[in-house]
Short mmCIF file of C-alpha atoms and ligand atoms in Angstrom, two decimals:
data_model
loop_
_atom_site.label_atom_id
_atom_site.label_comp_id
_atom_site.label_asym_id
_atom_site.label_seq_id
_atom_site.Cartn_x
_atom_site.Cartn_y
_atom_site.Cartn_z
CA MET O 290 86.26 -7.66 19.61
CA ALA O 291 84.90 -8.13 23.07
CA ASN O 292 82.67 -11.32 23.01
CA PRO O 293 81.07 -11.80 26.33
CA ALA O 294 79.43 -14.99 27.23
CA PRO O 295 75.89 -15.25 25.74
CA SER O 296 73.23 -14.31 28.26
CA SER O 297 71.57 -17.33 29.55
CA SER O 298 68.05 -17.82 30.97
CA SER O 299 67.27 -18.86 34.47
CA THR O 300 64.62 -21.22 33.05
CA PRO O 301 66.58 -23.01 30.35
CA THR O 302 64.87 -23.20 27.03
CA PRO O 303 65.90 -25.71 24.35
CA ALA O 304 68.83 -24.22 22.40
CA PRO O 305 67.65 -23.24 18.82
CA SER O 306 68.11 -26.07 16.31
CA ARG O 307 70.95 -25.87 13.77
CA ALA O 308 68.34 -25.03 11.13
CA ALA O 309 67.05 -21.97 13.01
CA ASP O 310 67.21 -18.71 11.12
CA VAL O 311 70.01 -16.43 12.27
CA ALA O 312 69.16 -12.78 13.02
CA LEU O 313 71.38 -9.85 13.57
CA VAL O 314 69.68 -6.85 15.24
CA THR O 315 71.41 -3.33 15.60
CA GLY O 316 70.82 -0.96 18.56
CA ALA O 317 69.64 -3.65 20.97
CA SER O 318 70.60 -1.85 24.20
CA SER O 319 67.13 -0.34 24.59
CA GLY O 320 63.72 0.38 23.03
CA PHE O 321 62.59 -1.52 19.87
CA GLY O 322 65.99 -3.19 19.35
CA LEU O 323 65.90 -4.79 22.74
CA LEU O 324 62.33 -5.95 22.37
CA ILE O 325 62.84 -7.25 18.77
CA SER O 326 65.81 -9.29 19.89
CA VAL O 327 63.90 -10.90 22.66
CA GLU O 328 60.85 -11.53 20.49
CA LEU O 329 62.89 -13.09 17.64
CA ALA O 330 64.52 -15.39 20.14
CA ARG O 331 61.10 -16.31 21.65
CA ARG O 332 60.07 -17.37 18.16
CA GLY O 333 63.04 -19.77 17.78
CA LEU O 334 65.57 -17.59 15.87
CA ARG O 335 69.25 -17.63 16.77
CA VAL O 336 69.66 -13.92 17.67
CA TYR O 337 72.75 -11.85 17.62
CA ALA O 338 71.77 -8.69 19.52
CA SER O 339 74.24 -5.90 18.78
CA MET O 340 75.11 -2.57 20.39
CA ARG O 341 77.87 -0.08 20.19
CA ASP O 342 78.69 -0.27 23.93
CA LEU O 343 78.42 -3.70 25.49
CA GLY O 344 78.49 -1.94 28.85
CA ARG O 345 74.79 -1.15 28.25
CA ALA O 346 73.78 -4.81 27.88
CA ASP O 347 72.20 -5.14 31.36
CA ARG O 348 68.65 -4.27 30.42
CA LEU O 349 68.83 -6.74 27.44
CA ARG O 350 70.23 -9.47 29.59
CA ALA O 351 67.49 -8.91 32.12
CA ALA O 352 64.79 -8.99 29.51
CA ALA O 353 66.18 -12.13 27.93
CA ASP O 354 66.39 -13.83 31.37
CA GLN O 355 62.80 -12.78 32.05
CA ALA O 356 61.56 -14.18 28.78
CA GLY O 357 63.64 -17.37 29.27
CA VAL O 358 65.51 -16.98 25.90
CA ARG O 359 69.16 -17.10 24.98
CA LEU O 360 70.79 -14.24 22.96
CA GLU O 361 74.27 -13.76 21.70
CA LEU O 362 75.78 -10.25 22.21
CA VAL O 363 77.92 -8.49 19.66
CA GLU O 364 79.59 -5.10 19.66
CA LEU O 365 78.58 -3.02 16.61
CA ASP O 366 78.65 0.66 15.94
CA VAL O 367 76.90 1.35 12.71
CA THR O 368 78.88 4.48 11.99
CA ARG O 369 82.21 2.62 11.94
CA ALA O 370 83.26 0.48 8.88
CA ASP O 371 85.70 -1.57 10.97
CA SER O 372 83.05 -2.30 13.58
CA ILE O 373 80.57 -3.43 10.93
CA GLU O 374 83.12 -5.76 9.25
CA ARG O 375 84.11 -7.26 12.51
CA ALA O 376 80.59 -7.82 13.80
CA ALA O 377 79.38 -9.34 10.48
CA ALA O 378 82.45 -11.59 10.36
CA GLU O 379 81.82 -12.63 13.99
CA VAL O 380 78.28 -13.72 13.41
CA LYS O 381 79.10 -15.45 10.19
CA GLY O 382 82.06 -17.18 11.83
CA ALA O 383 79.91 -18.51 14.59
CA ALA O 384 76.60 -19.13 12.83
CA GLY O 385 77.62 -19.56 9.23
CA ARG O 386 75.22 -17.01 7.79
CA ILE O 387 72.78 -14.16 8.52
CA ASP O 388 69.17 -14.81 7.45
CA VAL O 389 67.46 -11.83 8.97
CA LEU O 390 69.04 -8.33 9.36
CA VAL O 391 67.15 -5.84 11.46
CA ASN O 392 68.57 -2.30 10.93
CA ASN O 393 67.15 -0.61 13.97
CA ALA O 394 69.84 1.62 15.44
CA GLY O 395 68.94 5.26 15.11
CA TYR O 396 68.22 8.51 16.80
CA GLY O 397 66.53 11.87 16.01
CA ILE O 398 67.97 15.33 16.26
CA GLY O 399 65.40 18.12 16.66
CA GLY O 400 65.90 21.69 15.55
CA ALA O 401 64.80 24.15 12.86
CA VAL O 402 66.85 23.96 9.64
CA GLU O 403 68.59 27.28 10.34
CA ASP O 404 69.71 25.96 13.73
CA LEU O 405 71.05 22.69 12.47
CA SER O 406 74.74 22.63 11.62
CA MET O 407 75.98 20.71 8.62
CA ALA O 408 77.88 18.48 11.02
CA GLU O 409 74.70 17.69 12.93
CA LEU O 410 72.90 16.88 9.69
CA ARG O 411 75.69 14.66 8.48
CA GLU O 412 75.96 12.83 11.83
CA GLN O 413 72.25 12.10 11.67
CA PHE O 414 72.68 10.59 8.19
CA GLU O 415 75.75 8.61 9.32
CA THR O 416 73.71 6.69 11.83
CA ASN O 417 70.25 6.50 10.43
CA PHE O 418 71.07 6.10 6.73
CA PHE O 419 74.77 5.35 5.90
CA GLY O 420 75.12 3.04 8.85
CA LEU O 421 72.11 1.02 7.65
CA VAL O 422 73.36 1.03 4.08
CA ALA O 423 76.94 -0.05 4.99
CA LEU O 424 75.66 -3.00 7.14
CA THR O 425 73.19 -4.02 4.52
CA LYS O 426 75.97 -4.07 1.82
CA VAL O 427 78.05 -6.41 3.94
CA VAL O 428 75.16 -8.79 4.64
CA LEU O 429 73.36 -8.95 1.37
CA PRO O 430 75.78 -10.80 -0.90
CA GLY O 431 75.35 -13.95 1.27
CA MET O 432 71.62 -13.61 1.18
CA ARG O 433 71.60 -13.15 -2.57
CA GLU O 434 73.85 -16.24 -3.08
CA ARG O 435 71.72 -18.37 -0.81
CA ARG O 436 68.55 -16.89 -2.27
CA ARG O 437 67.13 -16.38 1.12
CA GLY O 438 66.86 -13.48 3.48
CA ARG O 439 64.92 -10.70 5.21
CA ILE O 440 66.12 -7.14 5.62
CA VAL O 441 63.96 -5.17 8.00
CA ASN O 442 64.65 -1.43 8.14
CA LEU O 443 63.25 0.65 10.98
CA SER O 444 61.86 3.78 9.31
CA SER O 445 59.14 5.73 10.91
CA ILE O 446 55.91 7.54 9.99
CA GLY O 447 58.41 10.40 9.83
CA GLY O 448 59.86 8.59 6.78
CA ARG O 449 56.54 9.25 4.98
CA ILE O 450 55.42 12.61 6.48
CA ALA O 451 57.70 15.48 7.49
CA THR O 452 57.08 17.85 10.32
CA PRO O 453 58.65 21.16 11.33
CA GLY O 454 61.75 20.92 13.68
CA LEU O 455 62.49 17.41 12.49
CA ALA O 456 64.06 18.06 8.99
CA ALA O 457 67.26 16.17 9.77
CA TYR O 458 65.42 13.06 11.08
CA ASN O 459 62.75 13.19 8.31
CA ALA O 460 65.34 13.55 5.58
CA SER O 461 67.32 10.55 6.96
CA LYS O 462 64.25 8.37 7.15
CA PHE O 463 62.91 9.52 3.74
CA ALA O 464 66.35 8.35 2.43
CA VAL O 465 65.82 4.93 4.20
CA GLU O 466 62.53 4.69 2.45
CA GLY O 467 63.90 5.39 -1.08
CA PHE O 468 66.89 3.06 -0.53
CA SER O 469 64.80 0.24 0.84
CA GLU O 470 62.18 0.47 -1.99
CA ALA O 471 64.84 0.35 -4.72
CA LEU O 472 66.70 -2.50 -2.95
CA ARG O 473 63.47 -4.44 -2.61
CA HIS O 474 63.06 -4.46 -6.38
CA GLU O 475 66.70 -5.54 -6.86
CA LEU O 476 66.52 -8.41 -4.41
CA ARG O 477 62.97 -9.75 -4.92
CA PRO O 478 64.01 -12.07 -7.79
CA PHE O 479 66.43 -13.66 -5.25
CA GLN O 480 63.78 -14.35 -2.61
CA VAL O 481 65.42 -11.77 -0.47
CA PHE O 482 62.68 -9.44 0.93
CA VAL O 483 63.27 -5.83 2.09
CA SER O 484 60.63 -4.40 4.44
CA LEU O 485 60.13 -1.02 6.14
CA VAL O 486 58.56 -0.78 9.53
CA GLU O 487 57.03 2.70 10.11
CA PRO O 488 56.09 3.15 13.76
CA GLY O 489 54.21 6.21 15.10
CA MET O 490 55.18 7.50 18.59
CA PHE O 491 56.24 4.91 21.10
CA ARG O 492 57.76 5.82 24.42
CA THR O 493 61.37 4.58 24.38
CA ASP O 494 64.79 6.06 25.14
CA ILE O 495 64.66 8.03 21.85
CA PHE O 496 62.60 10.69 23.78
CA ASP O 497 64.66 10.50 26.95
CA ARG O 498 68.25 9.34 27.18
CA ASN O 499 68.86 9.54 23.46
CA ARG O 500 67.03 12.76 22.88
CA ARG O 501 69.04 15.28 20.82
CA LEU O 502 68.57 18.91 19.93
CA ALA O 503 70.72 21.06 17.63
CA ALA O 504 73.26 22.99 19.79
CA ARG O 505 72.09 26.41 18.32
CA ALA O 506 68.48 25.68 19.29
CA HIS O 507 69.49 26.26 22.91
CA ASP O 508 70.68 29.83 22.04
CA PRO O 509 68.18 32.41 23.10
CA GLY O 510 69.63 34.56 20.17
CA SER O 511 68.33 32.02 17.64
CA PRO O 512 65.30 33.39 15.70
CA TRP O 513 63.82 29.83 16.24
CA PHE O 514 64.36 29.76 19.97
CA GLU O 515 60.69 30.34 20.99
CA ALA O 516 59.25 28.15 18.21
CA THR O 517 61.52 25.27 19.38
CA ARG O 518 60.38 25.63 22.95
CA ARG O 519 56.78 25.42 21.82
CA LEU O 520 57.50 22.36 19.75
CA GLU O 521 59.37 20.67 22.67
CA LYS O 522 56.27 21.22 24.85
CA VAL O 523 54.09 19.60 22.15
CA VAL O 524 56.43 16.61 21.98
CA ASP O 525 56.71 16.36 25.71
CA ARG O 526 52.87 16.34 26.11
CA ARG O 527 52.58 13.61 23.42
CA VAL O 528 55.21 11.46 24.97
CA GLU O 529 53.70 11.83 28.36
CA LYS O 530 50.25 10.70 27.08
CA SER O 531 51.51 7.98 24.87
CA THR O 532 50.30 4.56 25.88
CA ALA O 533 51.18 2.71 22.80
CA ASP O 534 53.15 -0.51 23.65
CA PRO O 535 56.55 -0.69 21.87
CA ARG O 536 56.33 -4.53 21.90
CA ARG O 537 53.83 -4.08 19.03
CA VAL O 538 56.78 -2.97 16.87
CA ALA O 539 58.71 -6.13 17.89
CA MET O 540 55.70 -8.37 17.07
CA VAL O 541 55.52 -6.83 13.64
CA VAL O 542 59.25 -7.36 12.97
CA ALA O 543 58.98 -10.98 14.14
CA ALA O 544 56.02 -11.59 11.89
CA ILE O 545 58.03 -10.22 8.93
CA ALA O 546 60.89 -12.53 9.82
CA LYS O 547 58.57 -15.51 9.63
CA ASP O 548 56.57 -14.41 6.60
CA PRO O 549 57.38 -16.20 3.39
CA ARG O 550 56.58 -13.06 1.35
CA PRO O 551 56.56 -9.99 3.60
CA ARG O 552 55.30 -6.67 2.20
CA LEU O 553 57.43 -3.57 1.64
CA ARG O 554 55.78 -1.24 4.14
CA TYR O 555 54.26 -1.79 7.67
CA LEU O 556 52.76 1.16 9.56
CA VAL O 557 52.62 0.48 13.30
CA GLY O 558 50.48 2.50 15.73
CA ARG O 559 47.17 4.19 15.65
CA ASP O 560 48.70 7.66 15.35
CA ALA O 561 50.84 6.57 12.33
CA ARG O 562 47.85 5.12 10.57
CA ALA O 563 45.69 8.18 11.27
CA GLN O 564 48.39 10.62 10.08
CA SER O 565 49.00 8.59 6.92
CA LEU O 566 45.29 8.53 6.14
CA LEU O 567 44.75 12.22 6.81
CA ALA O 568 47.88 13.27 4.73
CA ARG O 569 46.43 11.35 1.83
CA LEU O 570 42.73 12.46 2.21
CA LEU O 571 43.03 16.10 3.24
CA PRO O 572 43.60 18.75 0.61
CA ALA O 573 47.22 19.92 0.84
CA ARG O 574 46.31 23.40 2.31
CA LEU O 575 44.19 21.91 5.13
CA TRP O 576 46.86 19.36 5.85
CA GLU O 577 49.54 22.12 6.08
CA SER O 578 47.50 24.30 8.39
CA ALA O 579 46.73 21.26 10.61
CA ILE O 580 50.47 20.57 10.92
CA GLY O 581 51.14 24.23 11.60
CA ARG O 582 48.45 24.26 14.46
CA ALA O 583 49.48 20.87 15.90
CA THR O 584 53.12 21.89 16.20
CA GLY O 585 52.69 25.51 17.33
CA MET O 586 54.39 26.63 14.13
CA ALA O 587 51.28 28.39 12.86
CA SER O 588 52.01 31.25 15.36
CA GLN O 589 55.61 31.62 14.15
CA SER O 590 55.43 34.40 11.61
N1 LIG K 726 60.31 5.30 19.53
C1 LIG K 726 59.60 5.90 18.54
O1 LIG K 726 58.58 6.50 18.66
C2 LIG K 726 60.07 5.62 17.07
C3 LIG K 726 59.18 5.92 16.09
C4 LIG K 726 59.53 5.67 14.76
C5 LIG K 726 60.79 5.14 14.51
N2 LIG K 726 61.68 4.86 15.46
C6 LIG K 726 63.01 4.30 15.16
O2 LIG K 726 63.16 3.11 15.82
C7 LIG K 726 64.57 2.87 15.93
C8 LIG K 726 64.90 2.45 17.39
O3 LIG K 726 64.56 3.57 18.30
P1 LIG K 726 64.00 3.41 19.72
O4 LIG K 726 62.74 4.25 19.79
O5 LIG K 726 64.01 2.03 20.10
O6 LIG K 726 65.12 4.33 20.54
P2 LIG K 726 66.20 3.93 21.57
O7 LIG K 726 65.59 3.23 22.73
O8 LIG K 726 66.93 5.28 21.79
O9 LIG K 726 67.17 3.00 20.83
C9 LIG K 726 68.04 3.39 19.86
C10 LIG K 726 69.15 2.37 19.77
O10 LIG K 726 70.00 2.79 18.74
C11 LIG K 726 71.34 2.66 19.24
N3 LIG K 726 72.32 3.46 18.41
C12 LIG K 726 72.33 4.86 18.25
N4 LIG K 726 73.45 5.13 17.48
C13 LIG K 726 74.11 3.94 17.23
C14 LIG K 726 75.23 3.58 16.47
N5 LIG K 726 76.04 4.57 15.97
N6 LIG K 726 75.56 2.30 16.43
C15 LIG K 726 74.81 1.29 16.99
N7 LIG K 726 73.74 1.60 17.68
C16 LIG K 726 73.33 2.86 17.79
C17 LIG K 726 71.20 3.12 20.68
O11 LIG K 726 72.34 2.63 21.33
P3 LIG K 726 72.98 3.33 22.73
O12 LIG K 726 72.32 2.61 23.86
O13 LIG K 726 74.48 3.14 22.63
O14 LIG K 726 72.52 4.80 22.65
C18 LIG K 726 69.97 2.42 21.06
O15 LIG K 726 70.26 1.05 21.37
C19 LIG K 726 65.25 4.09 15.49
O16 LIG K 726 65.78 3.87 14.11
C20 LIG K 726 64.16 5.14 15.44
O17 LIG K 726 64.45 6.21 14.53
C21 LIG K 726 61.33 5.12 16.80
#
């Protein structure tokens, strides 16, 4: 596997001590993964920041240099078993163990259920769910044997509350939630803590470079064509107005990594907390019409 020289800081910081916890982060080329990697390194962890294409490491290197921290880069595509095995072996070979696993890599494909192909649905699950599961299964035996570890899974408020046009993404994150909750119970007796981070909307590449829409949703012949356009406008407006700082997510993940007994769930963002509260407090019918109005779906029939 390509193993480029670690990025080094212009202002040298002391190298992490031998006892520093070792973290592996997926999807570190942009967004939360990049910020989480830098924040964990700032807090003294030895960080292996992974990405599927090391050619996209420039932003991470620049952020690490700016923060004055050192990171190791690892190639890792969470949808490929060989890549997972190689990356985990590389980190264990160099650092001896993995103490903190941050399953962050993911994307969201939009589109009404009728417009989503089975291949698009499966692909969504391959990255957001099965990728996370496969890497976790490779890392957790070591954590269990050492009776020490943190597994931090990036879910979403969309892992608790589903909205129209996001069924594939919602289903994959609901799956992450169920998996993580069950695994939490299995590993708690071993002092290995599984946590879910559930952000609301934060402006990252997920709404830009990595934005995906079902192929059929582009077809004016689809009965969902107009509804999808309305929904896209709603999302565009929300993204444009969003002022939430994605570094907040990185701070929460870093706090979990340092917490001796982290909780299972962490909602991040005012919008996520408000939605979670309303969904619990409002009668179901009121909640459903609120979702219909907010997403432009109420005018569908
Ligand atoms: N931003 C939000 O509002 C928000 C809200 C809730 C939850 N989340 C979750 O937060 C996580 C990070 O998203 P983000 O907002 O930071 O988006 P982002 O900037 O698009 O970052 C996603 C990262 O995942 C990587 N990735 C995608 N497929 C991969 C694969 N097969 N193997 C390895 N890496 C892969 C991307 O790599 P490439 O550079 O190669 O594309 C990228 O580094 C996701 O799980 C997302 O669902 C985001």
